[in-house]
Coordinates of C-alpha atoms and ligand atoms in Angstrom, one line a residue:
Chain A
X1 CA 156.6 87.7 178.1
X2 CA 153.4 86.0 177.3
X3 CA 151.1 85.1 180.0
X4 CA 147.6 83.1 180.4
X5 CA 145.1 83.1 183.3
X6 CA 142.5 80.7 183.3
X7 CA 141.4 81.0 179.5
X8 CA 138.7 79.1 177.6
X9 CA 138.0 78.5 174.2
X10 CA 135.2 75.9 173.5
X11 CA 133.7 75.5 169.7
X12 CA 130.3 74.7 170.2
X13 CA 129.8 72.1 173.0
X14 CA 133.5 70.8 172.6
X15 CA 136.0 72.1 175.1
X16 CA 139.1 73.0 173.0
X17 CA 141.3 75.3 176.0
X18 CA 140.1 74.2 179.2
X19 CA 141.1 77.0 182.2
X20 CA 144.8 77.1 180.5
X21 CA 147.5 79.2 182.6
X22 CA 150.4 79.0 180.1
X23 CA 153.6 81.2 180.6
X24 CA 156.1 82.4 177.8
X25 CA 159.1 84.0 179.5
X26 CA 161.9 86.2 177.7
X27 CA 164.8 84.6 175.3
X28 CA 162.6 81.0 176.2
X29 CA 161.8 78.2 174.0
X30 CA 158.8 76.2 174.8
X31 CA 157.8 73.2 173.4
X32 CA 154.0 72.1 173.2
X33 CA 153.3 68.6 173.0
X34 CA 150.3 66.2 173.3
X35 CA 147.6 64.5 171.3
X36 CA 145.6 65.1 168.2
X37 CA 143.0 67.3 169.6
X38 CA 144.1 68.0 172.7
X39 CA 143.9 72.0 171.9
X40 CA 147.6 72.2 171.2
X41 CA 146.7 74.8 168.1
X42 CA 143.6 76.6 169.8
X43 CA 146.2 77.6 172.3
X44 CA 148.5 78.7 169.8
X45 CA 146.5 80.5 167.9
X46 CA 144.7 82.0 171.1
X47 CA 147.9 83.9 172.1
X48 CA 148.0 85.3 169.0
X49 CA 144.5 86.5 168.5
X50 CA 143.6 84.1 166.1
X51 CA 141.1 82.5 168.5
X52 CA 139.3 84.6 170.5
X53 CA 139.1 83.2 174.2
X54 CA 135.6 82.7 175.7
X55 CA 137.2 83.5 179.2
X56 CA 140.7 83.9 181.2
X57 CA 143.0 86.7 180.6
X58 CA 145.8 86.9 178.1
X59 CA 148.8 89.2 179.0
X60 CA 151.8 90.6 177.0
X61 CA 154.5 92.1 179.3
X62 CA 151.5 92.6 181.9
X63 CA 149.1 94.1 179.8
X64 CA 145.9 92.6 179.6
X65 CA 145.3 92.1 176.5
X66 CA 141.9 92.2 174.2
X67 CA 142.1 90.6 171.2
X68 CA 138.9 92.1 169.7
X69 CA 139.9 95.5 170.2
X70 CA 142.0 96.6 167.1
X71 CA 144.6 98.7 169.4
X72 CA 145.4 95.7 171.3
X73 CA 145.3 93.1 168.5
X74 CA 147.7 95.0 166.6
X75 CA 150.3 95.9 169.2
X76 CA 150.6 92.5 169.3
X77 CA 150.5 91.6 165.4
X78 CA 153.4 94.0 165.4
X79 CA 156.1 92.3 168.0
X80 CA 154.7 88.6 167.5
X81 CA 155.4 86.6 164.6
X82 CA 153.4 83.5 163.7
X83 CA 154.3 80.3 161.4
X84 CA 151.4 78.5 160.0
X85 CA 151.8 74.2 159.3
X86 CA 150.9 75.1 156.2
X87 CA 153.0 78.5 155.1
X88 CA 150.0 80.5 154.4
X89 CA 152.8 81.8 151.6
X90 CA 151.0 84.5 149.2
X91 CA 150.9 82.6 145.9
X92 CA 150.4 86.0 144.2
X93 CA 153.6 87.5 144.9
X94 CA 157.6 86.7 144.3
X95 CA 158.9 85.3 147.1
X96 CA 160.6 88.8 147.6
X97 CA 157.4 90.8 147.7
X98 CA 155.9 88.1 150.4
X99 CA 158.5 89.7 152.5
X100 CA 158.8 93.5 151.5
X101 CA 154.8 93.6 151.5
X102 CA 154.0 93.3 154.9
X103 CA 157.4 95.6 155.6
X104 CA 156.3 98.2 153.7
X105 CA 152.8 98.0 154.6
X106 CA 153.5 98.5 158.2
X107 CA 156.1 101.5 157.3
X108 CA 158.5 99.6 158.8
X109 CA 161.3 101.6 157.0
X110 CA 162.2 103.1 153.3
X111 CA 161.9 100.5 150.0
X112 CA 165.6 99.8 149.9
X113 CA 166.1 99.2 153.7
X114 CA 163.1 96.2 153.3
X115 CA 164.8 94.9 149.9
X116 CA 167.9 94.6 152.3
X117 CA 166.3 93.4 155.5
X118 CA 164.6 90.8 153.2
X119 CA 167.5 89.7 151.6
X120 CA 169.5 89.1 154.5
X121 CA 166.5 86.8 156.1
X122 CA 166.6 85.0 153.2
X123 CA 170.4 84.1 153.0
X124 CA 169.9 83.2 156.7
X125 CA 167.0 80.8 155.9
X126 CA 169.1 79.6 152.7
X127 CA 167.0 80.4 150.1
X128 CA 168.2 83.9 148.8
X129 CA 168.8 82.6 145.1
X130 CA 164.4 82.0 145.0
X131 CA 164.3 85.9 145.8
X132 CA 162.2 86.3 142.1
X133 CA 160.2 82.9 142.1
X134 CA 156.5 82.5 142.8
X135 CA 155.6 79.7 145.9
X136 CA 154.2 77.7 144.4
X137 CA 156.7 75.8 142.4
X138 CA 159.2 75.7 145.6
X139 CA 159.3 72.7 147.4
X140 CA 157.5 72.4 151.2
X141 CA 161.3 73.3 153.0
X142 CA 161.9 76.1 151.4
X143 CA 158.3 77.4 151.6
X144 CA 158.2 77.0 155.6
X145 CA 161.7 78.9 155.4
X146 CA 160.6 81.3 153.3
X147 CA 157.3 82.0 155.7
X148 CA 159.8 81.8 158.8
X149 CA 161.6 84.7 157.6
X150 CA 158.6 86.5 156.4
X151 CA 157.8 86.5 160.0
X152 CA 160.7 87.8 161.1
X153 CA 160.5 90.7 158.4
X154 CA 158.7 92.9 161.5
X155 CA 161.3 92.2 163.9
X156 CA 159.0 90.2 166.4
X157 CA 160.3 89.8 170.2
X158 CA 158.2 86.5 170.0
X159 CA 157.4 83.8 167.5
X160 CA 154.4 81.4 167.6
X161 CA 154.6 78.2 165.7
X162 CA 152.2 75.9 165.0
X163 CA 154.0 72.5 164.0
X164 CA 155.8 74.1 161.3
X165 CA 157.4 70.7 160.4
X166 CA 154.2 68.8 159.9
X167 CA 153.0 68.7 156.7
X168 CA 156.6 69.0 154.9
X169 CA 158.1 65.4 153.4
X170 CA 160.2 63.6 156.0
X171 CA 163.0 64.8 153.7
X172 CA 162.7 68.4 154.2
X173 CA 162.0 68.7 157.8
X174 CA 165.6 69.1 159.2
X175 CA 166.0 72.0 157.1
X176 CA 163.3 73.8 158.7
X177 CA 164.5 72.7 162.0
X178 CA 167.7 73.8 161.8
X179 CA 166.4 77.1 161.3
X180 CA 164.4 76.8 163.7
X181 CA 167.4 76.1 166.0
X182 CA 169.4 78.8 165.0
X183 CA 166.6 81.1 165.7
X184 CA 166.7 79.6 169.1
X185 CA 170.3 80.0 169.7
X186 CA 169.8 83.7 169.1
X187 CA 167.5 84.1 171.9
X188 CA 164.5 84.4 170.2
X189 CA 161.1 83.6 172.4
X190 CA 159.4 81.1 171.0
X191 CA 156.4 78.8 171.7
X192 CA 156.3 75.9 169.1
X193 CA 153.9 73.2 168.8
X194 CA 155.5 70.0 167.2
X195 CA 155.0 66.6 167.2
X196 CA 159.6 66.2 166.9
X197 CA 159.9 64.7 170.0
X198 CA 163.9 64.6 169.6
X199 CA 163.8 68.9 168.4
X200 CA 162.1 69.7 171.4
X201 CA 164.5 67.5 173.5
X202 CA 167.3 69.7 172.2
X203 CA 165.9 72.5 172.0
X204 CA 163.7 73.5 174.1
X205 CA 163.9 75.3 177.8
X206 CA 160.6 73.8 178.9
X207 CA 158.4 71.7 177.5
X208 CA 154.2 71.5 178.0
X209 CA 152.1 69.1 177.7
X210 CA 148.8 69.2 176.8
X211 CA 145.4 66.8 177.0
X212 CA 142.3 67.2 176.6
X213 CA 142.2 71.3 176.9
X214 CA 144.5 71.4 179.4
X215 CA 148.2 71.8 180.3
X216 CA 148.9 68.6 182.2
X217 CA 152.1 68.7 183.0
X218 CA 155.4 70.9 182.2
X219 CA 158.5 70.7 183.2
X220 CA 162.2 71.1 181.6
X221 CA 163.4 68.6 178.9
X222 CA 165.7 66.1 180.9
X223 CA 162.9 65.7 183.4
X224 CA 159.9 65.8 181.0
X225 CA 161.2 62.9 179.2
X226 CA 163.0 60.6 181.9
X227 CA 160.6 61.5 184.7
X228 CA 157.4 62.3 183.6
X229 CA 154.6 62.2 186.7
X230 CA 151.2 61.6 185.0
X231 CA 150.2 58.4 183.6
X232 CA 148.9 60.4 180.7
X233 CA 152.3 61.9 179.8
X234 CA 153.9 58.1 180.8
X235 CA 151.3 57.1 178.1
X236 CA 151.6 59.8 175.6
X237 CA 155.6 59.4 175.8
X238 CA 155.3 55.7 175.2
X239 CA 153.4 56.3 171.9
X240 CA 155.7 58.9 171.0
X241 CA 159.0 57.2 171.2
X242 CA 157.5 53.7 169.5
Chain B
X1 CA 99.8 81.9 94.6
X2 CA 102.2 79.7 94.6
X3 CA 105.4 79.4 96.7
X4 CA 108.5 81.6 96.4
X5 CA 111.6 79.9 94.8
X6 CA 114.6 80.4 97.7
X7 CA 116.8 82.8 96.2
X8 CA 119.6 82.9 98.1
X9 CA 122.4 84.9 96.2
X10 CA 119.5 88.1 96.5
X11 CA 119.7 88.1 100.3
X12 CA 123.6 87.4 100.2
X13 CA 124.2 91.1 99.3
X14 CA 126.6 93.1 100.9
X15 CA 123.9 95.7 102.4
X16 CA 122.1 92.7 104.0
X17 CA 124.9 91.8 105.4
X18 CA 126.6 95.1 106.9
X19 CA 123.3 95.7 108.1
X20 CA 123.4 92.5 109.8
X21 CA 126.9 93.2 110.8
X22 CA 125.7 96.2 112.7
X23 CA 123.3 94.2 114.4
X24 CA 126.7 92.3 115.8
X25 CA 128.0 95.4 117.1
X26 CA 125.1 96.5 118.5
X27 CA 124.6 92.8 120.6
X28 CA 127.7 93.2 121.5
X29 CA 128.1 96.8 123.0
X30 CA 124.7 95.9 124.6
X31 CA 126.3 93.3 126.4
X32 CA 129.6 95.3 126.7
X33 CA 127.6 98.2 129.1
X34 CA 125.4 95.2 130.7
X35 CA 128.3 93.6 131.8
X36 CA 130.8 96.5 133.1
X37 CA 127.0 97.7 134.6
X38 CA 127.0 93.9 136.3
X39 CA 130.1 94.2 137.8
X40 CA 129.8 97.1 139.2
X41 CA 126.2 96.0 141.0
X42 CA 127.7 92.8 141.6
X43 CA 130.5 94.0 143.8
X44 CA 127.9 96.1 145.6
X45 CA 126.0 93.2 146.5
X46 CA 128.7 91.0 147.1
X47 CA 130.0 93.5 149.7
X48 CA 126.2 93.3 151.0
X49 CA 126.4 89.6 151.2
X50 CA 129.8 89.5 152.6
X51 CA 129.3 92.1 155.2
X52 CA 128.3 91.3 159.1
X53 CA 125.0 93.0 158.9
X54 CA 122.4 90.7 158.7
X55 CA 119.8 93.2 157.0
X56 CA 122.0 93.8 154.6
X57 CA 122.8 90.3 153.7
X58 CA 119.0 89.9 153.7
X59 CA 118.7 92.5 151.4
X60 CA 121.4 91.4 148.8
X61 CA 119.6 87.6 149.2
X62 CA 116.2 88.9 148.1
X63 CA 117.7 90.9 145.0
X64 CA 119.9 87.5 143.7
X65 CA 116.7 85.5 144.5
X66 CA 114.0 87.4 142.5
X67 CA 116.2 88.0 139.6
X68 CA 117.9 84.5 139.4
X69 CA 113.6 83.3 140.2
X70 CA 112.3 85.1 137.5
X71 CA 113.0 84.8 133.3
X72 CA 115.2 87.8 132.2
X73 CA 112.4 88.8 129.6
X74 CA 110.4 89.4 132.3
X75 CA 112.5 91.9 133.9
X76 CA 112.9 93.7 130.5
X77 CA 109.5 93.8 130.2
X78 CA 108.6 94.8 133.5
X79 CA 111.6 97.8 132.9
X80 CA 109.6 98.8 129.3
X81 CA 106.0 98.4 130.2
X82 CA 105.9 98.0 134.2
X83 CA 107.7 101.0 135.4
X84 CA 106.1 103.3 132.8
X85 CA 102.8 102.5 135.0
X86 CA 104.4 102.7 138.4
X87 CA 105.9 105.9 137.6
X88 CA 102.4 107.7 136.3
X89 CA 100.8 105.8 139.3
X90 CA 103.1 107.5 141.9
X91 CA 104.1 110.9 140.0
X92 CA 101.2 111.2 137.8
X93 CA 102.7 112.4 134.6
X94 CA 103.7 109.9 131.8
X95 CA 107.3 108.4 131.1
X96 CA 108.7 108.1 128.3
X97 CA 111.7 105.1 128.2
X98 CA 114.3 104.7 126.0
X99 CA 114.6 101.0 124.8
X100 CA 118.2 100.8 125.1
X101 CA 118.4 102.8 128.4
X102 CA 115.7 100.2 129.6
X103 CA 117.2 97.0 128.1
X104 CA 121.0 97.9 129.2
X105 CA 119.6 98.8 132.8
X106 CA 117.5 95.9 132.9
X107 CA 119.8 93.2 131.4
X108 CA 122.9 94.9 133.7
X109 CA 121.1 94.5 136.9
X110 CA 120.1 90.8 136.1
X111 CA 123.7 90.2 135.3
X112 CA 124.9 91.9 138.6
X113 CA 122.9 89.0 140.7
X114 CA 124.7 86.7 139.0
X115 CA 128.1 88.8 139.3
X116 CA 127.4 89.3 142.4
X117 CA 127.7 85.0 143.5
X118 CA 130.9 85.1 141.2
X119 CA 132.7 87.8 142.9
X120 CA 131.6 86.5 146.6
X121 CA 132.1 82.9 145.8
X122 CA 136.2 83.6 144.5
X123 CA 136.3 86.1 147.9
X124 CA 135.4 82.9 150.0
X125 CA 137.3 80.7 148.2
X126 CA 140.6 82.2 149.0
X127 CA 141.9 79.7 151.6
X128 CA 141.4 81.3 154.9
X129 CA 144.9 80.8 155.8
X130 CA 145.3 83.8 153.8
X131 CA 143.6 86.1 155.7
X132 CA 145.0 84.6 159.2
X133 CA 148.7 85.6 157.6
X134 CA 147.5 88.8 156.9
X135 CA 146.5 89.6 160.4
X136 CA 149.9 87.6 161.8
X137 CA 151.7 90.5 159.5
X138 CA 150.0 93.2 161.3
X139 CA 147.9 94.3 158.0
X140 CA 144.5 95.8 158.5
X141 CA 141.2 94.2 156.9
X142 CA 141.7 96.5 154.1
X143 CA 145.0 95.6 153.0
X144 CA 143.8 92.4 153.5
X145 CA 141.5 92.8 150.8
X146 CA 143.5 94.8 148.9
X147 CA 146.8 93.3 149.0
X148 CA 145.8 89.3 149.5
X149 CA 142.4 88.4 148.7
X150 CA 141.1 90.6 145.9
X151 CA 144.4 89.7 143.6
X152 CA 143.8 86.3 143.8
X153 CA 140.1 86.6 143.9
X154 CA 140.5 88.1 140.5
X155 CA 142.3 85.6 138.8
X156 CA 139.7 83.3 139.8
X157 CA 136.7 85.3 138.6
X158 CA 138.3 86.3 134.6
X159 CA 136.8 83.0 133.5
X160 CA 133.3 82.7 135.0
X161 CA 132.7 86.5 134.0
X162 CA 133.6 86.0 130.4
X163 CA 131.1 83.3 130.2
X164 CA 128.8 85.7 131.9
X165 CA 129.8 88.3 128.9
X166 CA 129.4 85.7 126.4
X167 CA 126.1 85.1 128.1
X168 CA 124.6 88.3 127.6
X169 CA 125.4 88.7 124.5
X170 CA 123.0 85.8 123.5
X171 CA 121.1 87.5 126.1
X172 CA 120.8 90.9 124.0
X173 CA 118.8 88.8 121.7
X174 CA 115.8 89.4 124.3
X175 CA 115.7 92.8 123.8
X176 CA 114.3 92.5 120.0
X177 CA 111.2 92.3 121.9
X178 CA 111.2 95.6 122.9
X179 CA 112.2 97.1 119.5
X180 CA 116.3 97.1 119.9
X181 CA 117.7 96.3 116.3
X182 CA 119.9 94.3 117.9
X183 CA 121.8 91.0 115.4
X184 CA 118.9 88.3 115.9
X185 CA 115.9 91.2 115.3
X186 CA 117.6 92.4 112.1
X187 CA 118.0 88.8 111.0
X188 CA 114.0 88.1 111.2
X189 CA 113.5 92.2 109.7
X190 CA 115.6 90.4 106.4
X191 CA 114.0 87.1 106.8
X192 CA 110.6 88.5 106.6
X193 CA 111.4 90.6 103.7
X194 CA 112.8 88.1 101.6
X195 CA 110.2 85.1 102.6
X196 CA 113.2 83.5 103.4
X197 CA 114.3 83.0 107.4
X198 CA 117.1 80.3 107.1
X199 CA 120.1 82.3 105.6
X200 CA 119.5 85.4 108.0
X201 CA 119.6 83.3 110.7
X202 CA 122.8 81.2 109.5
X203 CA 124.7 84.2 109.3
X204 CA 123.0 85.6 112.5
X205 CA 124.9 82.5 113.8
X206 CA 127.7 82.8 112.1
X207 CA 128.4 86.1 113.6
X208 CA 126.9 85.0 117.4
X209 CA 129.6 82.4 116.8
X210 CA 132.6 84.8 116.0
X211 CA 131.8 86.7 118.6
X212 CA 131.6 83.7 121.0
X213 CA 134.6 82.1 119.9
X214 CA 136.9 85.1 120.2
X215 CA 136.0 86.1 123.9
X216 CA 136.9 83.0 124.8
X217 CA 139.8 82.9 122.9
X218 CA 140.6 86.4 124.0
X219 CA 139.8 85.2 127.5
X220 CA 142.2 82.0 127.8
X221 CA 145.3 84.4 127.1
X222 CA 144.2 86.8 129.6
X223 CA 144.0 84.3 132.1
X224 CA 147.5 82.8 131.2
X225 CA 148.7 85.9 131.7
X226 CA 147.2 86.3 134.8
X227 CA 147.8 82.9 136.8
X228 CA 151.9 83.9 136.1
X229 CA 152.5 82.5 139.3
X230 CA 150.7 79.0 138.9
X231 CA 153.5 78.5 136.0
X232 CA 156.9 79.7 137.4
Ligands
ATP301 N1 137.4 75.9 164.2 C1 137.0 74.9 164.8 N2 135.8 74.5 164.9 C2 135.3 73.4 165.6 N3 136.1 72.7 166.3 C3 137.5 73.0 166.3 C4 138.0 74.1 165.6 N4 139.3 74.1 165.8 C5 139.6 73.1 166.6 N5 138.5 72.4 166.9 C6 138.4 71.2 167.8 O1 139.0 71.6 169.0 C7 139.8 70.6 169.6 C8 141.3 71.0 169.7 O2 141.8 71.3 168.5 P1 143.3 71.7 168.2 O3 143.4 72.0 166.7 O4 143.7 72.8 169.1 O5 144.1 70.4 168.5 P2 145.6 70.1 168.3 O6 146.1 69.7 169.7 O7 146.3 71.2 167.6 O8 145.6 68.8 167.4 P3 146.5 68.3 166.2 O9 147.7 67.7 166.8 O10 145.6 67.4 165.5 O11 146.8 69.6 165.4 C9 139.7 69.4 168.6 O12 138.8 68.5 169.0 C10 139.2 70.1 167.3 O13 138.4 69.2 166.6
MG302 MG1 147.1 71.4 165.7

């Protein structure tokens, strides 16, 4: 479980997070919606470290944690996955090593058992037979698919994504989703930013809404989307869907 | 007295030009040593410059800016005839330099200023997303480097350093000042014997060129090679 109390994030005089009290619960899915800029990523990234808060509390199964020490960053680098919009693949290395690298260089387990662990992530994303090809010639898809299961090479409880879907080709972006769904229907926690209105109807347990720095309003799917309460959401929805 | 007739089959011999050859080999070992000697001060500083310390990214700033501020002959001069003073100023007793020891360590500290940009400017370059996966994957700062950034880094940095090789060895022409019978000071030696400058220093070209050309053909494989993964 991922927790926020009250945290702040501002870059420069901007206020990106703006007092934020965000919850992940176990085996959830949790959609986060709203505007360009409204600090959908910051937040994100926050619970992973990526930002470091200005103030408020972040806690992992009630432990407060503190991104800048090294102890606490990495006991949560270890159990929390994270999937970049734009793959953050490592061009350098077969699309094999992208996964057996970071396996290996947590001594996660022997060569082989990685090799088989990767392998297996890789049928279940679909794209076992790139195993040997570099990134770069792949198309968008299969990169985000190969970067989803890269982040599952750990075995995270939790995984953050940060509109994974955005900057693939219309094309492509159900093939990621339905990954994505069957990663939900496993149980996984997740937190997703995404501008697929329709995904995270069907998908997810609670969605959150976000403006201006701040959570506005959250609520489950059926009523987010037939009953919002703010004018902003009201607005927002009204963009969204046309 | 009259002028000399241009002879030019009498300097074409085949001792002139071994001894020129030489001259090649000697440019281009110079600038062999100068440049592994770059590198080397290069990465130092570009850890300097990269590091959180602000002294020490002062520090690395003022070494790039007085030797990319000040001519290169300069700073072999200042190597052959400066220190020899500072060092009987502060110990008392004389030094005596070697001109290659002087030249190489002058000409390789130069070069690592310039190395030293290179090396941090294909470190910074590496999209930051990079480094952000990294840390998603639980790797340390160090495998960061080690794992990510530096093996892409390095692929970016083959080309810019051969050109900094092929510099220097035009460079190593600088150090005929200070005696080093290096190819373009063994090309005026022959030209002054023989009253006649232009044919030493065509095939002085002629070998600069050679040398040039192959480095940079040398190079272009290496770096095909190397970018395997931009192809696949
Ligand atoms: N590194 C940064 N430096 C300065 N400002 C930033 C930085 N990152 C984000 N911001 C600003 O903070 C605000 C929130 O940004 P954030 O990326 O979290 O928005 P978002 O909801 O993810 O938007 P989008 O839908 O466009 O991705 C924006 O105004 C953005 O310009
Ligand atoms: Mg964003």
């Amino acid at each position: 479980m991922i927790k926020t109390e009250a945290i702040c994030k501002h870059f420069g005089a901007l206020k990106a997070l703006d007092n934020v009290d965000f919850i992940l619960n176990d085996n959830e899915v949790v959609c986060i919606v709203g505007p360009s800029g409204s600090g959908k990523s910051t937040l994100c990234r926050a619970l992973n470290g990526l930002e470091i808060i200005d103030s408020g509390k972040i806690y992992y199964d009630d432990k407060a944690i503190d991104f800048r020490s090294k102890e606490d960053a990495k006991a949560v680098h270890s159990t929390t996955g994270f999937v970049f919009q734009h793959f953050n693949l490592f061009p350098h290395l077969s699309v094999l090593d992208n996964l057996l690298m970071p396996y290996l260089e947590n001594n996660k387990g022997s060569k082989e058992d990685g090799i088989k662990l990767a392998k297996e992530l890789l049928q279940r994303v679909g794209v076992l037979d790139k195993s040997d090809n570099y990134p770069n010639k792949l198309s968008g898809g299969q990169k985000q698919r190969i970067a989803i299961a890269r982040s599952l090479m750990l075995r995270p409880k939790v995984l953050l994504m940060d509109e994974p879907t955005s900057a693939l080709d219309p094309e492509m972006v159900k093939e990621v989703l339905d990954v994505m769904k069957d990663l939900a229907q496993s149980g996984m926690t997740m937190c997703i930013v995404t501008h697929e209105m329709n995904f995270a109807k069907n998908i997810a347990d609670r969605i959150v809404f976000m403006d201006e720095g701040k959570i506005v309003e959250e609520a489950d799917p059926e009523t987010f989307f037939n009953y919002p309460k703010t004018d902003r959401l009201k607005t927002f929805l009204s963009k969204m869907l046309y | 007295m009259g002028y000399h007739r241009v002879n030019v089959a009498s300097i074409l011999t085949l001792e002139n030009i071994s001894y020129l050859g030489y001259g090649a080999i000697i440019s281009l070992l110079i600038a062999l040593v100068a440049v592994a000697g770059g590198i080397l001060i290069g990465t130092l500083i570009a850890i300097l410059k990269l590091s959180k310390n602000k002294v020490l990214r002062i520090i690395a700033n003022i070494y790039i800016e007085i030797v990319r501020g000040t001519p290169m002959l300069l700073q072999i001069l200042f190597f052959y005839l400066g220190i020899p003073v500072l060092y009987q100023l502060i110990v008392g007793s004389p030094l005596r330099v070697n001109i290659y020891v002087c030249g190489i360590l002058a000409m390789a500290l130069n070069s690592g200023a310039y190395c030293a940009e290179l090396i941090r400017s294909a470190i910074e370059g590496i999209d930051k997303g990079q480094r952000e996966a990294g840390i998603t994957l639980n790797l340390s700062e160090a495998t960061i480097m080690r794992k990510i950034i530096l093996p892409q880094a390095i692929r970016r940095i083959v080309p810019p350093l051969v050109s900094e090789f092929i510099t220097l060895i035009k460079d190593s022409s600088l150090l005929g000042t200070i005696g080093v019978m290096e190819l373009l000071n063994r090309a005026k030696i022959i030209g002054a014997n023989n009253y006649n400058y232009l044919v030493p220093l065509v095939i002085a070209s002629i070998f600069y060129l050679v040398m040039t050309i192959c480095i940079s053909y040398l190079a272009k494989n290496l770096e095909r090679r190397l970018a395997v993964y931009d192809q696949n």
